[in-house]
Amino acid sequence: MPFTEYERISDITDVVTIAKGAGVDIHHYLNHTFGRGNWRKLKGIARVEYENGEIWQAEIHWYEAHGIGRRLEKVKRNIRRLA
């Protein structure tokens, strides 16, 4: 069963920068859609609750730029089922 809709129920921890600047694969799309910025791709760990009620510890990926904020957040993989 694919997990689709989720709600993040904890803060994101263990944040690591994956790419920044021109190294971000979709930086042209991000500049056009959300505005010009120094875009970074980041990942971290958070607890998420899916629409079916299951709670998982998951790896979250997102893009972020100063003054624009976090965009295109998604669960990349589930690490451990908590409930």
PDB file of C-alpha atoms in Angstrom:
ATOM      1  CA  MET A   1       0.000   0.000   0.000  1.00  0.00           C
ATOM      2  CA  PRO A   2       1.577   3.322  -0.986  1.00  0.00           C
ATOM      3  CA  PHE A   3       1.601   6.039   1.650  1.00  0.00           C
ATOM      4  CA  THR A   4       0.404   9.351   0.264  1.00  0.00           C
ATOM      5  CA  GLU A   5      -0.946  12.026   2.593  1.00  0.00           C
ATOM      6  CA  TYR A   6       0.856  12.555   5.882  1.00  0.00           C
ATOM      7  CA  GLU A   7       1.127  15.039   8.715  1.00  0.00           C
ATOM      8  CA  ARG A   8       4.457  15.720  10.362  1.00  0.00           C
ATOM      9  CA  ILE A   9       3.903  15.331  14.119  1.00  0.00           C
ATOM     10  CA  SER A  10       7.410  16.177  15.344  1.00  0.00           C
ATOM     11  CA  ASP A  11      10.166  18.604  14.524  1.00  0.00           C
ATOM     12  CA  ILE A  12      12.738  17.551  11.947  1.00  0.00           C
ATOM     13  CA  THR A  13      16.024  16.449  13.524  1.00  0.00           C
ATOM     14  CA  ASP A  14      19.435  15.404  12.197  1.00  0.00           C
ATOM     15  CA  VAL A  15      19.197  17.895   9.311  1.00  0.00           C
ATOM     16  CA  VAL A  16      21.846  17.456   6.601  1.00  0.00           C
ATOM     17  CA  THR A  17      22.393  19.512   3.435  1.00  0.00           C
ATOM     18  CA  ILE A  18      22.363  17.269   0.361  1.00  0.00           C
ATOM     19  CA  ALA A  19      23.002  19.936  -2.306  1.00  0.00           C
ATOM     20  CA  LYS A  20      23.119  23.722  -2.652  1.00  0.00           C
ATOM     21  CA  GLY A  21      23.184  26.375  -5.360  1.00  0.00           C
ATOM     22  CA  ALA A  22      23.626  25.028  -8.883  1.00  0.00           C
ATOM     23  CA  GLY A  23      24.022  21.538  -7.410  1.00  0.00           C
ATOM     24  CA  VAL A  24      20.285  21.457  -6.720  1.00  0.00           C
ATOM     25  CA  ASP A  25      18.932  19.493  -9.668  1.00  0.00           C
ATOM     26  CA  ILE A  26      15.725  21.548 -10.059  1.00  0.00           C
ATOM     27  CA  HIS A  27      17.016  25.015  -9.110  1.00  0.00           C
ATOM     28  CA  HIS A  28      15.648  26.557 -12.347  1.00  0.00           C
ATOM     29  CA  TYR A  29      12.170  25.209 -11.548  1.00  0.00           C
ATOM     30  CA  LEU A  30      12.403  26.450  -7.938  1.00  0.00           C
ATOM     31  CA  ASN A  31      13.515  29.936  -9.046  1.00  0.00           C
ATOM     32  CA  HIS A  32      10.663  30.159 -11.562  1.00  0.00           C
ATOM     33  CA  THR A  33       7.948  28.760  -9.274  1.00  0.00           C
ATOM     34  CA  PHE A  34       8.812  30.170  -5.844  1.00  0.00           C
ATOM     35  CA  GLY A  35      11.234  33.017  -6.598  1.00  0.00           C
ATOM     36  CA  ARG A  36      14.960  33.465  -6.923  1.00  0.00           C
ATOM     37  CA  GLY A  37      16.969  32.303  -3.976  1.00  0.00           C
ATOM     38  CA  ASN A  38      19.975  30.359  -2.808  1.00  0.00           C
ATOM     39  CA  TRP A  39      18.207  26.998  -2.851  1.00  0.00           C
ATOM     40  CA  ARG A  40      19.396  24.058  -0.776  1.00  0.00           C
ATOM     41  CA  LYS A  41      18.158  20.469  -0.727  1.00  0.00           C
ATOM     42  CA  LEU A  42      18.015  19.098   2.808  1.00  0.00           C
ATOM     43  CA  LYS A  43      17.048  15.902   4.581  1.00  0.00           C
ATOM     44  CA  GLY A  44      16.193  15.024   8.153  1.00  0.00           C
ATOM     45  CA  ILE A  45      14.302  12.631  10.413  1.00  0.00           C
ATOM     46  CA  ALA A  46      10.773  13.236  11.736  1.00  0.00           C
ATOM     47  CA  ARG A  47       7.715  11.381  12.970  1.00  0.00           C
ATOM     48  CA  VAL A  48       4.829  11.364  10.523  1.00  0.00           C
ATOM     49  CA  GLU A  49       1.232  10.192  10.751  1.00  0.00           C
ATOM     50  CA  TYR A  50      -0.349   8.881   7.571  1.00  0.00           C
ATOM     51  CA  GLU A  51      -4.018   9.228   6.684  1.00  0.00           C
ATOM     52  CA  ASN A  52      -4.575   5.569   7.658  1.00  0.00           C
ATOM     53  CA  GLY A  53      -3.482   6.360  11.252  1.00  0.00           C
ATOM     54  CA  GLU A  54      -0.066   4.690  11.158  1.00  0.00           C
ATOM     55  CA  ILE A  55       2.809   6.593  12.763  1.00  0.00           C
ATOM     56  CA  TRP A  56       6.313   6.156  11.361  1.00  0.00           C
ATOM     57  CA  GLN A  57       9.755   7.601  11.870  1.00  0.00           C
ATOM     58  CA  ALA A  58      10.627   8.757   8.366  1.00  0.00           C
ATOM     59  CA  GLU A  59      13.336  10.440   6.325  1.00  0.00           C
ATOM     60  CA  ILE A  60      12.029  13.754   4.981  1.00  0.00           C
ATOM     61  CA  HIS A  61      13.517  15.622   1.985  1.00  0.00           C
ATOM     62  CA  TRP A  62      12.741  19.241   1.077  1.00  0.00           C
ATOM     63  CA  TYR A  63      14.060  22.371  -0.626  1.00  0.00           C
ATOM     64  CA  GLU A  64      14.680  25.607   1.250  1.00  0.00           C
ATOM     65  CA  ALA A  65      15.857  29.141   0.496  1.00  0.00           C
ATOM     66  CA  HIS A  66      16.458  32.070   2.814  1.00  0.00           C
ATOM     67  CA  GLY A  67      13.464  34.411   2.818  1.00  0.00           C
ATOM     68  CA  ILE A  68      11.298  31.875   0.967  1.00  0.00           C
ATOM     69  CA  GLY A  69      11.178  28.954   3.377  1.00  0.00           C
ATOM     70  CA  ARG A  70      10.652  25.223   3.082  1.00  0.00           C
ATOM     71  CA  ARG A  71       9.053  23.909  -0.123  1.00  0.00           C
ATOM     72  CA  LEU A  72       8.209  20.522  -1.707  1.00  0.00           C
ATOM     73  CA  GLU A  73       8.543  18.521   1.495  1.00  0.00           C
ATOM     74  CA  LYS A  74       8.084  14.771   1.046  1.00  0.00           C
ATOM     75  CA  VAL A  75       8.723  11.475   2.782  1.00  0.00           C
ATOM     76  CA  LYS A  76      11.583   9.727   1.046  1.00  0.00           C
ATOM     77  CA  ARG A  77      11.548   6.523   3.089  1.00  0.00           C
ATOM     78  CA  ASN A  78      10.021   5.055   6.227  1.00  0.00           C
ATOM     79  CA  ILE A  79      12.587   4.045   8.819  1.00  0.00           C
ATOM     80  CA  ARG A  80      10.588   2.466  11.626  1.00  0.00           C
ATOM     81  CA  ARG A  81       6.914   1.977  12.438  1.00  0.00           C
ATOM     82  CA  LEU A  82       6.044   3.470  15.824  1.00  0.00           C
ATOM     83  CA  ALA A  83       2.281   2.823  16.046  1.00  0.00           C
TER      84      ALA A  83
END
